[in-house]
Amino acid sequence: MSTVTTKPGLAHRLAALTKIVELGPGRLEPKLLSEASTLLNRAGERLKLSSEHTVVALAGGTGSGKSSLFNALSGLELSPTGVRRPTTARTHACVWGLEGATPLLDWLQVQWRHRFARASALDKGDSQLHGLILLDLPDHDSIRALTDTEADRLIGQADLVLWVLDPQKYADASTHRRYVTELAGHDAMTVFALNQADLLSTEELAELVIDLNDLLRREGVEHPSVVPTSAVTGRGVDSLKSVLAGAVSRRRAAIQKLEADLHRLEQRLAESMPVGEVLSAPSSVDEARRLGLTDALCDAVGVPAVGEAMENGYAERCMRWVGWPYPRWVAKLRPDPLRSLRLEDVSDEIHGITTSSVSAQTAETVNAVQALADGLSAGMHPVWRTSVHHAARSRSAQLPKALTEDLAEVAPRLDRVPAWWWLLKVWQYVLVAAFVLGLGWLAVGIFFPGRAPLGIQLLGDTAALPWVGLIMASVLGLGALSGIASRNFVELGASRERERLEREMRRRVAAIAETMVVEPVERELGRHHAFYTAMNKLAR
């Protein structure tokens, strides 16, 4: 048994529809998504079954003469016809060429006792119908819900539908509203038999055929195929057989039905989710937007403020550690307006900046995320725009806490004192001690000239006092110069430390933004791009 051979375009379109169904939940209407899934399942099952057989379903309402026409086409009394209440309760099948048809009939769920094969000498005149599976469906307007459901199912599964209409109810709304309008675009797979033509005059029949054609065109059937028939006289039966023989010989009805179903579904999908220019929407977050998000989040958590406070803190502390002590001691003796700024507590402020909660900046964090989502989703369908925003905000509640905890790990330790600061401080106090000793020497030389305290003759030598003064002046200059040089080195180091700190904090902010914002957004952008790429392929 061979399977249905598809042209390359159909396989690609079915693959595209599979992708749409995969990405559709939450974005497409549930009913439309369900229809797409049903079509995929039906296509997959039909394409695996015999391509040598064409399934033709005779559908119609009660009293249309459908079963009689079925018997006329098959040449046997296979489907029972009623008199008082003509109703087909179960689907009957007549098969021209039974070999390989069993799996297909099983898929159609035709009961074994209602399967009939044309394999006798009677078939010699109907050899052109070899491969035909003709189904007599239950009446679609039957009061039995079971048969109504079975008719609907088989109308969807059949490769070609032959509608049997009677002169009195050919414009019946239950047929046209429920079925005909749904078959718009299926012209090649739909045939209309205006049955019981024997009850009409030639003029009446011609008028009804014209009226039916006009009605079908208004309902979207561009090229209706209407065949007047009579199961009683046999009129039009051969014409119907010719139509069916053409469909069977082409072995294309199944493919054409699937293509028409795909085309109709594609139109409905395009109405729900127009492709337009949406494929120009970004499929990933570009570098400029990543940098913009990082900048905004750095501002939200105060990275520049932390760096500036750290640099100022180092400058303030260097005055206490490596500055020349005498100016600092003198400064303490007079009021300092900067003291009101509490710069002596700058280390506490820095610690607070880098370890306190950033809940106060939550609004700025939300604004940064919102700006990213707005820029990326511009021009998208509202459903997708909402999904991109939802993805961007999916972890926004944890974002401030994550930023706070991670940045606290790189907060500068202002209680750490470099070793060279200790050495310089010792050196400064050695100079202070030298200056104090020089003062003592001068005092002894001035107030006790010629006398040597503790037996040290040099201390009382007045000739040495100028040299002592020179040494003291040198000590003061050396101390001041070492303080200035040390402060310059400290400030240079503080500037570099600030750059390193801000660079490390920015790197961490960027990493958190990538994990908690960019990655979820990019996944959604990828889904959006894949969805509309599939929509574009489906339309081809």
JSON list of N, CA and C in Angstrom, two decimals, residues 318-342:
[
{"chain": "A", "resi": 318, "resn": "CYS", "atom": "N", "xyz": [42.85, 59.60, 53.87]},
{"chain": "A", "resi": 318, "resn": "CYS", "atom": "CA", "xyz": [44.30, 59.76, 53.67]},
{"chain": "A", "resi": 318, "resn": "CYS", "atom": "C", "xyz": [44.83, 60.95, 54.45]},
{"chain": "A", "resi": 319, "resn": "MET", "atom": "N", "xyz": [43.94, 61.95, 54.71]},
{"chain": "A", "resi": 319, "resn": "MET", "atom": "CA", "xyz": [44.35, 63.09, 55.52]},
{"chain": "A", "resi": 319, "resn": "MET", "atom": "C", "xyz": [44.68, 62.65, 56.94]},
{"chain": "A", "resi": 320, "resn": "ARG", "atom": "N", "xyz": [43.93, 61.68, 57.43]},
{"chain": "A", "resi": 320, "resn": "ARG", "atom": "CA", "xyz": [44.16, 61.22, 58.80]},
{"chain": "A", "resi": 320, "resn": "ARG", "atom": "C", "xyz": [45.34, 60.27, 58.90]},
{"chain": "A", "resi": 321, "resn": "TRP", "atom": "N", "xyz": [45.69, 59.63, 57.81]},
{"chain": "A", "resi": 321, "resn": "TRP", "atom": "CA", "xyz": [46.74, 58.62, 57.87]},
{"chain": "A", "resi": 321, "resn": "TRP", "atom": "C", "xyz": [48.08, 59.11, 57.32]},
{"chain": "A", "resi": 322, "resn": "VAL", "atom": "N", "xyz": [48.05, 59.79, 56.20]},
{"chain": "A", "resi": 322, "resn": "VAL", "atom": "CA", "xyz": [49.34, 60.14, 55.57]},
{"chain": "A", "resi": 322, "resn": "VAL", "atom": "C", "xyz": [49.55, 61.64, 55.47]},
{"chain": "A", "resi": 323, "resn": "GLY", "atom": "N", "xyz": [48.60, 62.45, 55.96]},
{"chain": "A", "resi": 323, "resn": "GLY", "atom": "CA", "xyz": [48.79, 63.90, 55.93]},
{"chain": "A", "resi": 323, "resn": "GLY", "atom": "C", "xyz": [49.77, 64.36, 57.01]},
{"chain": "A", "resi": 324, "resn": "TRP", "atom": "N", "xyz": [50.38, 65.49, 56.81]},
{"chain": "A", "resi": 324, "resn": "TRP", "atom": "CA", "xyz": [51.33, 66.05, 57.78]},
{"chain": "A", "resi": 324, "resn": "TRP", "atom": "C", "xyz": [50.55, 66.41, 59.05]},
{"chain": "A", "resi": 325, "resn": "PRO", "atom": "N", "xyz": [50.89, 65.84, 60.21]},
{"chain": "A", "resi": 325, "resn": "PRO", "atom": "CA", "xyz": [50.06, 65.98, 61.41]},
{"chain": "A", "resi": 325, "resn": "PRO", "atom": "C", "xyz": [49.86, 67.41, 61.88]},
{"chain": "A", "resi": 326, "resn": "TYR", "atom": "N", "xyz": [50.88, 68.26, 61.76]},
{"chain": "A", "resi": 326, "resn": "TYR", "atom": "CA", "xyz": [50.76, 69.59, 62.35]},
{"chain": "A", "resi": 326, "resn": "TYR", "atom": "C", "xyz": [49.61, 70.40, 61.76]},
{"chain": "A", "resi": 327, "resn": "PRO", "atom": "N", "xyz": [49.45, 70.48, 60.43]},
{"chain": "A", "resi": 327, "resn": "PRO", "atom": "CA", "xyz": [48.29, 71.22, 59.90]},
{"chain": "A", "resi": 327, "resn": "PRO", "atom": "C", "xyz": [46.96, 70.62, 60.36]},
{"chain": "A", "resi": 328, "resn": "ARG", "atom": "N", "xyz": [46.91, 69.28, 60.48]},
{"chain": "A", "resi": 328, "resn": "ARG", "atom": "CA", "xyz": [45.67, 68.65, 60.93]},
{"chain": "A", "resi": 328, "resn": "ARG", "atom": "C", "xyz": [45.35, 69.03, 62.37]},
{"chain": "A", "resi": 329, "resn": "TRP", "atom": "N", "xyz": [46.38, 69.07, 63.22]},
{"chain": "A", "resi": 329, "resn": "TRP", "atom": "CA", "xyz": [46.15, 69.43, 64.62]},
{"chain": "A", "resi": 329, "resn": "TRP", "atom": "C", "xyz": [45.71, 70.89, 64.74]},
{"chain": "A", "resi": 330, "resn": "VAL", "atom": "N", "xyz": [46.34, 71.74, 63.90]},
{"chain": "A", "resi": 330, "resn": "VAL", "atom": "CA", "xyz": [45.96, 73.15, 63.93]},
{"chain": "A", "resi": 330, "resn": "VAL", "atom": "C", "xyz": [44.52, 73.32, 63.47]},
{"chain": "A", "resi": 331, "resn": "ALA", "atom": "N", "xyz": [44.12, 72.54, 62.42]},
{"chain": "A", "resi": 331, "resn": "ALA", "atom": "CA", "xyz": [42.76, 72.66, 61.88]},
{"chain": "A", "resi": 331, "resn": "ALA", "atom": "C", "xyz": [41.72, 72.28, 62.92]},
{"chain": "A", "resi": 332, "resn": "LYS", "atom": "N", "xyz": [42.08, 71.39, 63.84]},
{"chain": "A", "resi": 332, "resn": "LYS", "atom": "CA", "xyz": [41.13, 70.98, 64.86]},
{"chain": "A", "resi": 332, "resn": "LYS", "atom": "C", "xyz": [40.85, 72.08, 65.87]},
{"chain": "A", "resi": 333, "resn": "LEU", "atom": "N", "xyz": [41.77, 73.07, 65.94]},
{"chain": "A", "resi": 333, "resn": "LEU", "atom": "CA", "xyz": [41.61, 74.13, 66.91]},
{"chain": "A", "resi": 333, "resn": "LEU", "atom": "C", "xyz": [40.64, 75.21, 66.45]},
{"chain": "A", "resi": 334, "resn": "ARG", "atom": "N", "xyz": [40.27, 75.20, 65.13]},
{"chain": "A", "resi": 334, "resn": "ARG", "atom": "CA", "xyz": [39.33, 76.22, 64.63]},
{"chain": "A", "resi": 334, "resn": "ARG", "atom": "C", "xyz": [38.10, 75.53, 64.07]},
{"chain": "A", "resi": 335, "resn": "PRO", "atom": "N", "xyz": [36.97, 76.24, 64.05]},
{"chain": "A", "resi": 335, "resn": "PRO", "atom": "CA", "xyz": [35.72, 75.64, 63.55]},
{"chain": "A", "resi": 335, "resn": "PRO", "atom": "C", "xyz": [35.85, 75.26, 62.08]},
{"chain": "A", "resi": 336, "resn": "ASP", "atom": "N", "xyz": [35.30, 74.09, 61.75]},
{"chain": "A", "resi": 336, "resn": "ASP", "atom": "CA", "xyz": [35.35, 73.59, 60.37]},
{"chain": "A", "resi": 336, "resn": "ASP", "atom": "C", "xyz": [33.92, 73.49, 59.83]},
{"chain": "A", "resi": 337, "resn": "PRO", "atom": "N", "xyz": [33.55, 74.35, 58.86]},
{"chain": "A", "resi": 337, "resn": "PRO", "atom": "CA", "xyz": [32.19, 74.28, 58.32]},
{"chain": "A", "resi": 337, "resn": "PRO", "atom": "C", "xyz": [31.87, 72.94, 57.64]},
{"chain": "A", "resi": 338, "resn": "LEU", "atom": "N", "xyz": [32.89, 72.24, 57.17]},
{"chain": "A", "resi": 338, "resn": "LEU", "atom": "CA", "xyz": [32.64, 70.95, 56.51]},
{"chain": "A", "resi": 338, "resn": "LEU", "atom": "C", "xyz": [32.25, 69.87, 57.50]},
{"chain": "A", "resi": 339, "resn": "ARG", "atom": "N", "xyz": [32.53, 70.14, 58.79]},
{"chain": "A", "resi": 339, "resn": "ARG", "atom": "CA", "xyz": [32.19, 69.13, 59.78]},
{"chain": "A", "resi": 339, "resn": "ARG", "atom": "C", "xyz": [30.68, 68.92, 59.85]},
{"chain": "A", "resi": 340, "resn": "SER", "atom": "N", "xyz": [29.93, 70.01, 59.54]},
{"chain": "A", "resi": 340, "resn": "SER", "atom": "CA", "xyz": [28.47, 69.87, 59.57]},
{"chain": "A", "resi": 340, "resn": "SER", "atom": "C", "xyz": [27.98, 68.91, 58.49]},
{"chain": "A", "resi": 341, "resn": "LEU", "atom": "N", "xyz": [28.82, 68.63, 57.49]},
{"chain": "A", "resi": 341, "resn": "LEU", "atom": "CA", "xyz": [28.46, 67.68, 56.45]},
{"chain": "A", "resi": 341, "resn": "LEU", "atom": "C", "xyz": [28.71, 66.24, 56.86]},
{"chain": "A", "resi": 342, "resn": "ARG", "atom": "N", "xyz": [29.25, 66.04, 58.06]},
{"chain": "A", "resi": 342, "resn": "ARG", "atom": "CA", "xyz": [29.48, 64.70, 58.62]},
{"chain": "A", "resi": 342, "resn": "ARG", "atom": "C", "xyz": [30.36, 63.86, 57.71]}
]
